[in-house]
């Protein structure tokens, strides 16, 4: 969702801000803006639309983005906005300037009591230029700044925060203190990047890894004051807090397209590498190691049930995890969409382990669900991609997926890495519980280690899928049908198709078709059937026949060992053989490629689909 960048230092500030905003585009937004202090003047440029349009506006206003020019800007902030309060418009874009022009504010999150604060400020004579909740913060800080004898912007921010109810990552630039930036955080991520004679802030590290790898993930209720040479972090009372500088392991290339037309394509091509990076280091001498989450028999015997919470793609990974853990460990598992979990009355106590799955580590629904699980006494293990993210920090334990930055809104490689972690967890738990003997345990480890090569083989045949998409992208409706593990695979790939191609798409359990949905099958309906489980072949062939006789075009995705089986499909795509338990990891890739090409042929903006944000930090 919204993105923040801020910079103080000798480089061309506008260049840093606009490049940072471009990097954060993937989070999803509808308007963008920058504010900066040049020669002692507070400047503000903001626009509805993309960063490209903001760049043009900056150039038209006569400011240079060229690094070779001397930087006359003492400090600057920038923002990409994903509208919540007030439609996308120039006025509602951030930054917001206070009425007397003293300061500019960018904000991620929601100020829940903004209406009340707005009434208060109006009585004090403040006039509002936008419909946003953020503008209230700008006016309120200015109001307290005016009352403050020492004219200390840090003190004014801390005072205003006492009145503000809600969530925020807030960054403030004040014309009277042109060499300082103030940031505050509660329930929204903000990262400090420490350089030499320069400092950065951003919503995530991708916006700064080109310049520095030394970062501090701010905690809730911390206030940061930075100049180009200094960093001071306090609590809301102004008392210094201890903070840790961490080194980012991601490299700058990982946020570039690297020759691919889209990040999504690049990220699918990274799947072999990231699966290996997630799985291989955790397998040693025939055993699986889950880093800081040591599991022994006593611990496992104390776990009576497992609870999985996640949203979207991560939820679909969780469904596979439920299947695996129940099958291998014989422990009851409930997998719930995080946004529904918080309204349920789950059976959870200190004998429950909750697995929390999130690529971004910032999804608010997932965070809220994790909080509830903890309150009920459950231990938590998070499977997270973004290092230092909120869920990673708030969970009792974390297992990182080694997917690197995922820029495309449609999650692909992170899903595959999440599966990698879930297989490791299920196998380890099963072995510790004595449900999986050494021989079978090592057999499955070996199967996992062979997955990267097999993913490579699928990528080499991607043109087969491309060809199919090139002649079917005009369909109005697509159904994904599968049974068992293939049903979860269908759920995930149906989501992928709808989110990037806008084609109506549904996933159905093969057996459910005849209970209603088959009424929707007609001439020209496209049906995709992953069939990877041996004992489900004949049932799935019956499903294919049922839809084919009603006019559907059927694409089947099957392993090589089914080569001699006749299916009534129109086209079949073959994936390499593997143990059928591992098939979801291979089966998803051709379906992701299919969704990708359907969207490309339809002319959709693959990496930035309409209405979607990469990291969903609102309920
Ligand atoms: O960052 P998270 O994994 O918590 O995000 C969860 C969902 O918002 C995410 O998977 C979403 O469904 C993706 N756009 C799917 O491609």
XYZ file of C-alpha atoms and ligand atoms in Angstrom:
635
model
C 0.000 0.000 0.000
C 1.292 3.567 0.543
C 5.050 4.086 0.401
C 7.306 6.592 2.165
C 10.838 7.705 1.342
C 12.974 10.352 2.985
C 16.538 11.512 2.497
C 19.088 13.876 3.996
C 22.539 14.004 2.459
C 24.743 15.319 -0.318
C 23.244 13.375 -3.256
C 20.541 14.845 -5.452
C 17.635 14.541 -3.033
C 14.953 14.590 -5.717
C 16.736 11.827 -7.617
C 16.846 9.690 -4.462
C 13.215 10.412 -3.593
C 11.819 9.741 -7.063
C 13.906 6.618 -7.625
C 12.829 5.404 -4.190
C 9.184 6.053 -5.040
C 9.598 4.165 -8.330
C 11.002 1.228 -6.402
C 8.027 1.338 -4.034
C 5.514 1.441 -6.916
C 5.002 -2.297 -6.528
C 3.254 -1.722 -3.211
C 0.277 -0.295 -5.126
C -0.732 3.392 -5.291
C -2.791 5.964 -7.155
C -0.941 9.261 -6.570
C 2.497 10.477 -5.592
C 4.268 13.528 -4.219
C 7.432 15.015 -2.810
C 8.244 17.822 -0.439
C 11.680 19.264 0.229
C 13.494 22.288 1.580
C 15.615 24.076 -0.995
C 17.452 27.266 -0.063
C 15.327 27.464 3.064
C 11.982 27.238 1.194
C 9.512 24.404 1.758
C 8.474 23.072 -1.663
C 5.598 20.708 -2.406
C 4.809 18.896 -5.674
C 2.154 16.186 -5.794
C -0.110 14.610 -8.363
C -2.750 12.023 -8.939
C -1.251 9.281 -11.135
C 2.065 7.525 -11.388
C 5.600 8.485 -10.360
C 6.358 9.074 -14.052
C 3.885 11.971 -14.029
C 5.336 13.282 -10.789
C 8.812 13.272 -12.383
C 7.454 15.379 -15.243
C 5.837 17.790 -12.789
C 9.116 18.107 -10.857
C 11.027 18.833 -14.068
C 8.372 21.329 -15.233
C 8.694 23.157 -11.924
C 12.362 23.651 -12.793
C 13.980 21.240 -10.345
C 16.747 18.916 -11.414
C 17.051 15.211 -10.685
C 20.569 15.040 -12.040
C 23.094 13.823 -9.494
C 25.855 15.886 -11.076
C 24.198 19.105 -9.916
C 25.021 20.382 -6.461
C 22.321 19.423 -4.029
C 20.744 22.596 -2.674
C 18.082 20.585 -0.887
C 18.643 20.129 2.835
C 16.015 17.396 3.381
C 13.163 15.779 1.475
C 10.280 13.336 1.802
C 8.186 11.497 -0.781
C 5.057 9.375 -0.822
C 2.976 7.052 -2.961
C -0.663 7.028 -1.834
C -3.215 4.215 -2.004
C -6.473 6.054 -1.349
C -8.457 5.352 1.818
C -9.917 8.679 3.059
C -10.835 10.665 -0.049
C -10.632 9.655 -3.712
C -7.340 9.766 -5.628
C -6.767 13.457 -6.537
C -4.000 16.060 -6.537
C -5.390 17.566 -3.314
C -5.620 14.280 -1.461
C -2.108 13.183 -2.494
C 0.666 13.373 0.079
C 2.687 15.192 1.348
C 0.217 17.441 3.157
C 1.322 20.931 4.046
C 0.052 22.536 7.230
C -2.095 25.635 6.843
C 0.642 28.134 7.706
C 3.165 26.384 5.495
C 5.447 25.438 8.392
C 5.633 21.750 7.705
C 4.815 18.872 5.399
C 3.758 15.389 6.436
C 3.596 11.991 4.736
C 1.704 9.212 6.418
C 0.906 5.531 5.971
C -1.906 4.074 8.028
C -5.214 5.414 9.267
C -5.961 8.132 11.827
C -9.147 6.742 13.314
C -10.207 9.853 15.268
C -9.504 12.231 12.392
C -13.070 13.602 12.304
C -12.911 14.629 15.949
C -9.433 16.167 15.526
C -10.594 17.987 12.422
C -13.490 19.547 14.352
C -11.088 20.599 17.106
C -8.685 22.181 14.637
C -11.441 23.933 12.705
C -12.498 25.606 15.931
C -8.912 26.806 16.253
C -9.189 28.389 12.808
C -7.533 25.714 10.698
C -8.726 25.386 7.124
C -8.398 22.053 5.315
C -7.398 21.578 1.709
C -8.082 17.824 1.398
C -10.433 15.103 2.593
C -7.653 13.011 4.089
C -7.002 11.905 7.632
C -3.316 12.755 7.142
C -3.870 16.463 6.733
C -5.230 16.450 10.282
C -1.819 15.244 11.498
C -0.048 18.049 9.629
C -2.333 20.717 11.125
C -2.208 19.218 14.608
C 1.592 19.102 14.653
C 1.695 22.708 13.447
C -0.812 23.684 16.125
C 1.363 22.215 18.889
C 4.502 23.591 17.272
C 2.944 27.064 17.536
C 2.169 26.587 21.235
C 5.641 25.305 21.952
C 7.950 28.086 23.241
C 11.148 26.334 22.140
C 9.783 25.714 18.647
C 10.955 22.135 18.747
C 9.381 20.027 15.972
C 10.255 16.761 17.699
C 8.360 17.871 20.833
C 5.402 19.008 18.693
C 5.238 15.620 16.950
C 5.348 13.775 20.264
C 2.610 16.013 21.674
C 0.376 15.539 18.616
C 0.786 11.763 18.793
C -0.814 11.796 22.240
C -4.054 12.949 20.562
C -3.878 10.662 17.545
C -5.663 7.312 17.671
C -4.807 4.921 14.866
C -1.867 3.522 12.984
C 0.927 5.410 11.356
C 4.290 5.624 9.807
C 4.658 9.366 9.776
C 7.429 11.572 8.468
C 7.610 15.306 9.102
C 9.649 18.028 7.449
C 9.659 21.488 9.083
C 10.886 24.612 7.330
C 12.345 26.038 10.550
C 14.517 22.950 11.042
C 15.672 22.372 7.468
C 18.327 19.803 8.299
C 16.146 17.361 10.240
C 13.511 14.756 9.522
C 11.225 13.382 12.216
C 9.565 9.956 11.892
C 7.097 8.174 14.117
C 5.822 4.624 13.895
C 2.869 2.643 15.150
C 1.559 -0.466 13.378
C 3.030 0.551 10.006
C 6.525 -0.285 8.847
C 9.302 2.251 8.437
C 13.000 1.533 8.055
C 15.963 3.801 8.728
C 18.954 3.406 6.403
C 22.258 4.621 7.798
C 24.844 5.920 5.367
C 28.083 7.894 5.642
C 27.170 11.571 5.843
C 23.650 10.694 4.677
C 20.600 8.956 6.072
C 17.479 7.463 4.536
C 14.038 6.372 5.584
C 11.625 4.244 3.590
C 8.675 1.938 3.948
C 10.904 -0.968 3.059
C 14.550 -1.631 2.358
C 14.109 -2.020 -1.402
C 14.012 1.766 -1.748
C 17.464 2.189 -0.209
C 19.545 -0.955 -0.810
C 21.306 0.728 -3.701
C 22.853 3.164 -1.200
C 23.140 1.393 2.128
C 22.741 -2.045 3.673
C 22.819 -0.841 7.298
C 19.278 -0.510 8.514
C 17.197 -0.134 11.660
C 13.630 -1.433 11.648
C 11.782 1.082 13.800
C 9.557 -0.327 16.536
C 6.105 0.880 17.518
C 6.050 4.147 19.489
C 9.586 5.078 18.519
C 10.385 8.575 17.318
C 13.337 9.030 14.994
C 15.098 12.340 14.473
C 17.722 12.266 11.767
C 20.120 14.713 10.222
C 22.676 13.772 7.598
C 25.236 12.901 10.277
C 23.142 11.827 13.229
C 20.370 9.492 14.257
C 18.455 9.802 17.507
C 15.709 7.389 18.447
C 13.520 7.905 21.488
C 10.238 6.694 22.857
C 7.198 8.973 22.879
C 8.402 10.555 26.140
C 11.679 11.569 24.557
C 13.787 8.976 26.376
C 16.442 7.267 24.217
C 15.761 3.659 23.220
C 18.247 0.954 22.356
C 18.215 -0.021 18.735
C 20.019 -2.569 16.612
C 21.629 -1.855 13.251
C 21.074 -4.832 10.954
C 22.717 -5.698 7.652
C 20.407 -6.309 4.686
C 21.321 -9.431 2.728
C 19.351 -8.569 -0.431
C 21.340 -6.976 -3.242
C 20.440 -4.018 -5.415
C 19.991 -6.199 -8.553
C 17.108 -7.999 -6.926
C 14.901 -4.942 -7.337
C 15.692 -4.591 -11.070
C 13.947 -6.473 -13.879
C 17.262 -7.827 -15.111
C 16.233 -8.027 -18.783
C 12.811 -9.598 -18.229
C 9.711 -7.830 -19.532
C 8.074 -7.970 -16.128
C 9.062 -8.649 -12.537
C 6.556 -11.497 -12.498
C 8.419 -13.321 -15.262
C 11.752 -12.665 -13.574
C 10.400 -13.940 -10.282
C 9.001 -17.142 -11.799
C 12.435 -17.735 -13.327
C 13.976 -17.335 -9.889
C 11.889 -20.154 -8.434
C 14.524 -22.907 -8.831
C 17.163 -20.752 -7.164
C 15.022 -19.476 -4.308
C 13.553 -22.908 -3.599
C 17.063 -24.240 -3.269
C 18.091 -21.303 -1.072
C 15.081 -21.903 1.192
C 15.387 -25.663 1.505
C 18.931 -26.837 0.910
C 20.717 -25.021 3.800
C 18.176 -26.500 6.226
C 18.933 -30.088 5.257
C 22.143 -31.522 6.706
C 23.317 -35.103 7.201
C 19.893 -36.590 6.661
C 18.141 -34.244 9.093
C 16.159 -30.994 8.851
C 17.060 -27.936 10.931
C 14.587 -25.150 11.520
C 17.102 -22.625 12.886
C 15.879 -21.014 16.087
C 12.883 -23.334 16.315
C 14.306 -26.495 17.799
C 11.697 -29.249 17.974
C 12.142 -32.375 20.015
C 9.812 -35.199 20.880
C 8.746 -33.643 24.169
C 7.820 -30.376 22.481
C 5.918 -32.112 19.687
C 4.017 -34.330 22.110
C 2.834 -31.145 23.822
C 1.313 -29.868 20.569
C -2.264 -31.138 20.281
C -3.356 -29.155 17.266
C -1.971 -26.769 14.678
C -3.571 -23.576 13.500
C -2.549 -21.934 10.229
C -3.453 -18.328 9.431
C -2.668 -16.348 6.296
C -4.273 -14.383 3.449
C -4.471 -14.814 -0.321
C -1.632 -16.791 -1.813
C -0.085 -17.424 1.591
C -3.404 -18.964 2.667
C -3.249 -21.335 -0.297
C 0.244 -22.372 0.789
C -1.253 -22.915 4.243
C -3.879 -25.276 2.781
C -1.084 -27.425 1.346
C 0.627 -27.232 4.750
C -2.533 -28.472 6.484
C -2.739 -31.438 4.123
C 0.932 -32.337 4.637
C 0.968 -32.019 8.418
C -2.231 -34.007 8.857
C -1.051 -36.709 6.480
C 2.470 -37.016 7.831
C 2.075 -36.110 11.504
C -1.547 -37.098 12.239
C -2.056 -33.835 14.151
C -5.340 -31.973 13.517
C -4.742 -28.775 11.574
C -7.141 -25.922 10.880
C -6.182 -23.456 8.163
C -8.182 -20.225 8.233
C -8.180 -17.029 6.200
C -6.755 -14.499 8.670
C -9.513 -11.924 8.169
C -12.129 -14.529 9.162
C -10.072 -16.003 11.982
C -10.487 -12.872 14.068
C -14.298 -13.271 14.020
C -14.220 -16.971 14.860
C -14.123 -18.719 18.184
C -11.191 -21.055 17.521
C -10.241 -23.987 19.686
C -6.792 -22.821 20.677
C -4.759 -22.988 23.850
C -1.174 -23.416 25.008
C -1.099 -26.841 23.315
C -1.684 -25.208 19.928
C 1.051 -24.129 17.568
C 0.015 -21.366 15.170
C 1.808 -21.114 11.838
C 1.553 -17.606 10.417
C 2.399 -17.268 6.720
C 3.097 -13.939 5.048
C 5.370 -12.791 2.261
C 5.446 -9.148 3.347
C 5.210 -9.778 7.057
C 3.016 -6.676 7.241
C -0.482 -7.893 6.271
C -2.752 -6.360 8.888
C -5.369 -9.122 8.818
C -2.636 -11.696 9.435
C -1.095 -9.620 12.201
C -4.452 -9.252 13.932
C -5.086 -12.987 13.665
C -1.655 -13.765 15.090
C -2.342 -11.416 17.995
C -5.581 -13.252 18.731
C -3.891 -16.664 18.579
C -1.241 -15.435 21.027
C -3.864 -14.049 23.384
C -5.473 -17.498 23.425
C -2.172 -18.970 24.552
C -0.833 -20.402 21.307
C 2.851 -20.374 20.429
C 3.582 -18.848 17.018
C 5.959 -19.731 14.212
C 5.960 -17.278 11.305
C 6.971 -18.136 7.751
C 7.922 -14.749 6.380
C 9.894 -13.393 3.449
C 10.699 -9.821 4.450
C 13.454 -9.786 7.025
C 12.732 -7.592 10.040
C 9.056 -7.175 9.102
C 6.440 -6.799 11.808
C 5.132 -10.385 11.760
C 8.698 -11.695 11.801
C 9.385 -9.627 14.895
C 6.116 -10.234 16.681
C 6.024 -14.032 16.261
C 7.693 -16.233 18.871
C 9.847 -17.782 16.148
C 10.448 -17.100 12.494
C 11.484 -19.210 9.539
C 12.471 -16.969 6.657
C 11.723 -17.885 3.065
C 14.770 -17.002 0.979
C 12.761 -15.578 -1.929
C 14.456 -12.150 -1.938
C 12.378 -9.074 -2.756
C 9.141 -9.952 -4.534
C 8.138 -6.906 -6.532
C 5.297 -8.188 -8.710
C 1.990 -7.805 -6.893
C 1.083 -11.341 -7.955
C 3.011 -13.598 -5.637
C 4.850 -16.442 -7.371
C 8.305 -17.222 -6.012
C 7.305 -16.389 -2.436
C 4.535 -19.002 -2.677
C 6.992 -21.649 -3.810
C 9.370 -20.694 -0.997
C 6.491 -20.854 1.515
C 5.759 -24.372 0.304
C 9.440 -25.209 0.805
C 9.223 -24.162 4.474
C 5.953 -26.033 5.013
C 7.395 -29.274 3.605
C 10.410 -28.910 5.906
C 8.168 -28.305 8.918
C 5.831 -31.216 8.133
C 8.703 -33.641 7.550
C 10.611 -32.565 10.655
C 7.533 -32.748 12.891
C 6.584 -36.166 11.502
C 10.075 -37.553 12.046
C 10.357 -36.182 15.591
C 6.965 -37.694 16.393
C 8.154 -41.057 15.111
C 5.597 -41.044 12.280
C 8.219 -41.020 9.543
C 11.066 -43.516 9.672
C 14.614 -42.483 8.825
C 14.498 -44.039 5.364
C 11.286 -42.276 4.305
C 12.436 -39.044 5.987
C 15.614 -39.026 3.909
C 13.709 -40.078 0.793
C 11.465 -37.000 1.074
C 14.453 -34.727 1.767
C 16.047 -36.036 -1.387
C 12.850 -35.421 -3.343
C 12.840 -31.802 -2.113
C 16.458 -31.327 -3.149
C 15.594 -32.397 -6.707
C 12.801 -29.852 -7.103
C 15.002 -26.961 -8.374
C 16.188 -28.970 -11.410
C 12.640 -29.966 -12.205
C 11.432 -26.359 -11.969
C 14.193 -25.485 -14.463
C 12.873 -28.154 -16.841
C 9.403 -26.592 -16.687
C 10.782 -23.126 -17.399
C 12.534 -24.461 -20.503
C 9.125 -25.436 -21.899
C 7.323 -22.206 -21.092
C 6.647 -21.459 -24.784
C 4.205 -24.413 -24.886
C 2.096 -22.638 -22.305
C 2.620 -19.303 -24.019
C 1.291 -20.755 -27.279
C -1.819 -22.039 -25.551
C -2.432 -18.666 -23.863
C -1.958 -16.831 -27.168
C -5.053 -18.525 -28.575
C -7.238 -18.505 -25.457
C -6.699 -15.136 -23.782
C -10.080 -13.871 -24.973
C -12.103 -16.293 -22.854
C -14.627 -14.799 -20.502
C -14.487 -17.448 -17.854
C -12.006 -20.027 -16.620
C -12.413 -22.851 -14.109
C -9.593 -24.604 -12.340
C -10.570 -28.062 -11.197
C -8.585 -30.378 -9.001
C -8.893 -32.925 -6.251
C -6.828 -33.337 -3.087
C -3.590 -31.367 -3.298
C -4.521 -30.375 -6.844
C -7.551 -28.532 -5.489
C -5.304 -26.240 -3.410
C -3.114 -25.783 -6.466
C -6.250 -24.819 -8.409
C -7.233 -22.261 -5.778
C -3.858 -20.588 -6.008
C -3.651 -20.490 -9.785
C -7.225 -19.320 -10.169
C -6.360 -16.362 -7.922
C -3.289 -15.683 -10.037
C -5.303 -15.597 -13.263
C -8.025 -13.317 -11.950
C -5.727 -10.838 -10.240
C -3.517 -10.128 -13.243
C -5.713 -10.833 -16.297
C -9.113 -9.773 -14.854
C -10.627 -12.900 -16.388
C -13.387 -14.333 -14.243
C -11.964 -17.477 -12.720
C -13.024 -19.994 -10.079
C -11.405 -22.994 -8.484
C -13.509 -26.028 -7.739
C -12.929 -29.361 -6.126
C -13.524 -31.832 -8.964
C -16.215 -33.627 -6.995
C -18.140 -30.412 -6.332
C -18.733 -29.579 -10.000
C -21.838 -31.699 -10.330
C -23.343 -30.045 -7.237
C -24.026 -26.816 -9.084
C -21.096 -25.249 -10.891
C -21.341 -27.455 -13.935
C -24.360 -25.324 -14.899
C -21.875 -22.599 -15.851
C -19.927 -24.730 -18.314
C -20.793 -23.913 -21.907
C -19.189 -23.664 -25.326
C -15.863 -21.849 -25.030
C -15.458 -22.064 -21.251
C -11.844 -22.762 -20.422
C -11.082 -25.435 -17.838
C -7.618 -26.071 -16.429
C -7.119 -29.403 -14.666
C -3.970 -30.157 -12.714
C -3.867 -33.945 -12.216
C -0.833 -35.033 -10.223
C -2.170 -37.630 -7.769
C -2.153 -41.261 -8.954
C -5.335 -42.426 -7.280
C -7.328 -39.451 -8.591
C -6.651 -39.988 -12.286
C -9.861 -41.794 -13.196
C -12.023 -39.406 -11.152
C -10.430 -36.433 -12.864
C -10.856 -38.014 -16.294
C -14.575 -38.256 -15.514
C -14.602 -34.543 -14.636
C -12.813 -33.691 -17.870
C -15.360 -35.704 -19.851
C -18.223 -33.952 -18.058
C -16.996 -30.479 -18.957
C -15.692 -31.395 -22.435
C -19.079 -32.796 -23.489
C -20.620 -29.466 -22.479
C -18.301 -27.528 -24.785
C -15.370 -26.631 -22.526
C -11.804 -26.443 -23.783
C -9.583 -28.364 -21.355
C -5.918 -27.907 -20.537
C -4.578 -30.736 -18.361
C -1.348 -30.494 -16.381
C 0.036 -33.944 -15.679
C 3.314 -35.624 -14.687
C 5.372 -37.533 -17.237
C 4.422 -40.891 -15.763
C 0.835 -40.329 -16.999
C 2.082 -40.168 -20.599
C 0.240 -43.314 -21.673
C -3.027 -42.376 -20.002
C -5.637 -41.004 -22.384
C -7.394 -37.902 -21.063
C -10.259 -36.238 -22.918
C -8.475 -32.890 -22.757
C -7.675 -30.630 -25.713
C -4.109 -29.901 -24.649
C -1.837 -31.432 -22.043
C 1.258 -29.928 -20.451
C 3.667 -32.357 -18.872
C 5.639 -31.676 -15.714
C 8.564 -33.820 -14.495
C 7.809 -36.732 -12.216
C 8.287 -36.386 -8.497
C 6.784 -37.985 -5.419
C 3.118 -37.060 -5.651
C 3.279 -35.348 -2.264
C 5.681 -32.806 -3.783
C 3.626 -32.243 -6.932
C 2.062 -28.906 -5.854
C 5.511 -27.309 -5.979
C 5.981 -28.279 -9.622
C 2.349 -28.027 -10.728
C 1.993 -24.393 -9.771
C 4.696 -23.079 -12.099
C 3.012 -23.864 -15.470
C -0.215 -22.403 -14.084
C 1.571 -19.212 -13.047
C 3.118 -18.980 -16.530
C -0.336 -19.538 -18.011
C -1.822 -16.690 -15.936
C 1.101 -14.474 -16.889
C 0.722 -14.949 -20.645
C -3.069 -14.640 -20.525
C -2.554 -11.219 -18.890
C 0.218 -10.210 -21.298
C -1.880 -11.095 -24.379
C -4.789 -9.175 -22.925
C -2.492 -6.157 -22.569
C -2.793 -5.949 -18.777
C -0.311 -4.259 -16.475
C 1.020 -7.576 -15.145
C 3.165 -6.301 -12.294
C 0.731 -3.671 -11.077
C -2.790 -5.030 -11.466
C -5.647 -2.615 -10.942
C -6.927 -1.989 -7.399
C -4.327 -4.246 -5.785
C -1.519 -3.499 -3.373
C 1.449 -5.715 -2.632
C 1.324 -5.298 1.078
C -2.178 -4.927 2.502
C -1.907 -2.908 5.685
C -5.597 -2.079 6.152
C -8.367 -4.412 7.373
O 2.294 -10.425 2.246
P 1.303 -11.526 2.452
O 1.806 -12.856 2.038
O 0.762 -11.559 3.860
O 0.095 -11.159 1.503
C -1.075 -11.921 1.490
C -1.904 -11.605 0.271
O -2.278 -10.265 0.274
C -1.156 -11.920 -1.028
O -0.741 -13.242 -1.072
C -2.058 -11.632 -2.244
O -3.111 -12.543 -2.282
C -1.228 -11.680 -3.530
N -1.542 -10.558 -4.346
C -1.453 -12.896 -4.329
O -0.742 -12.915 -5.524
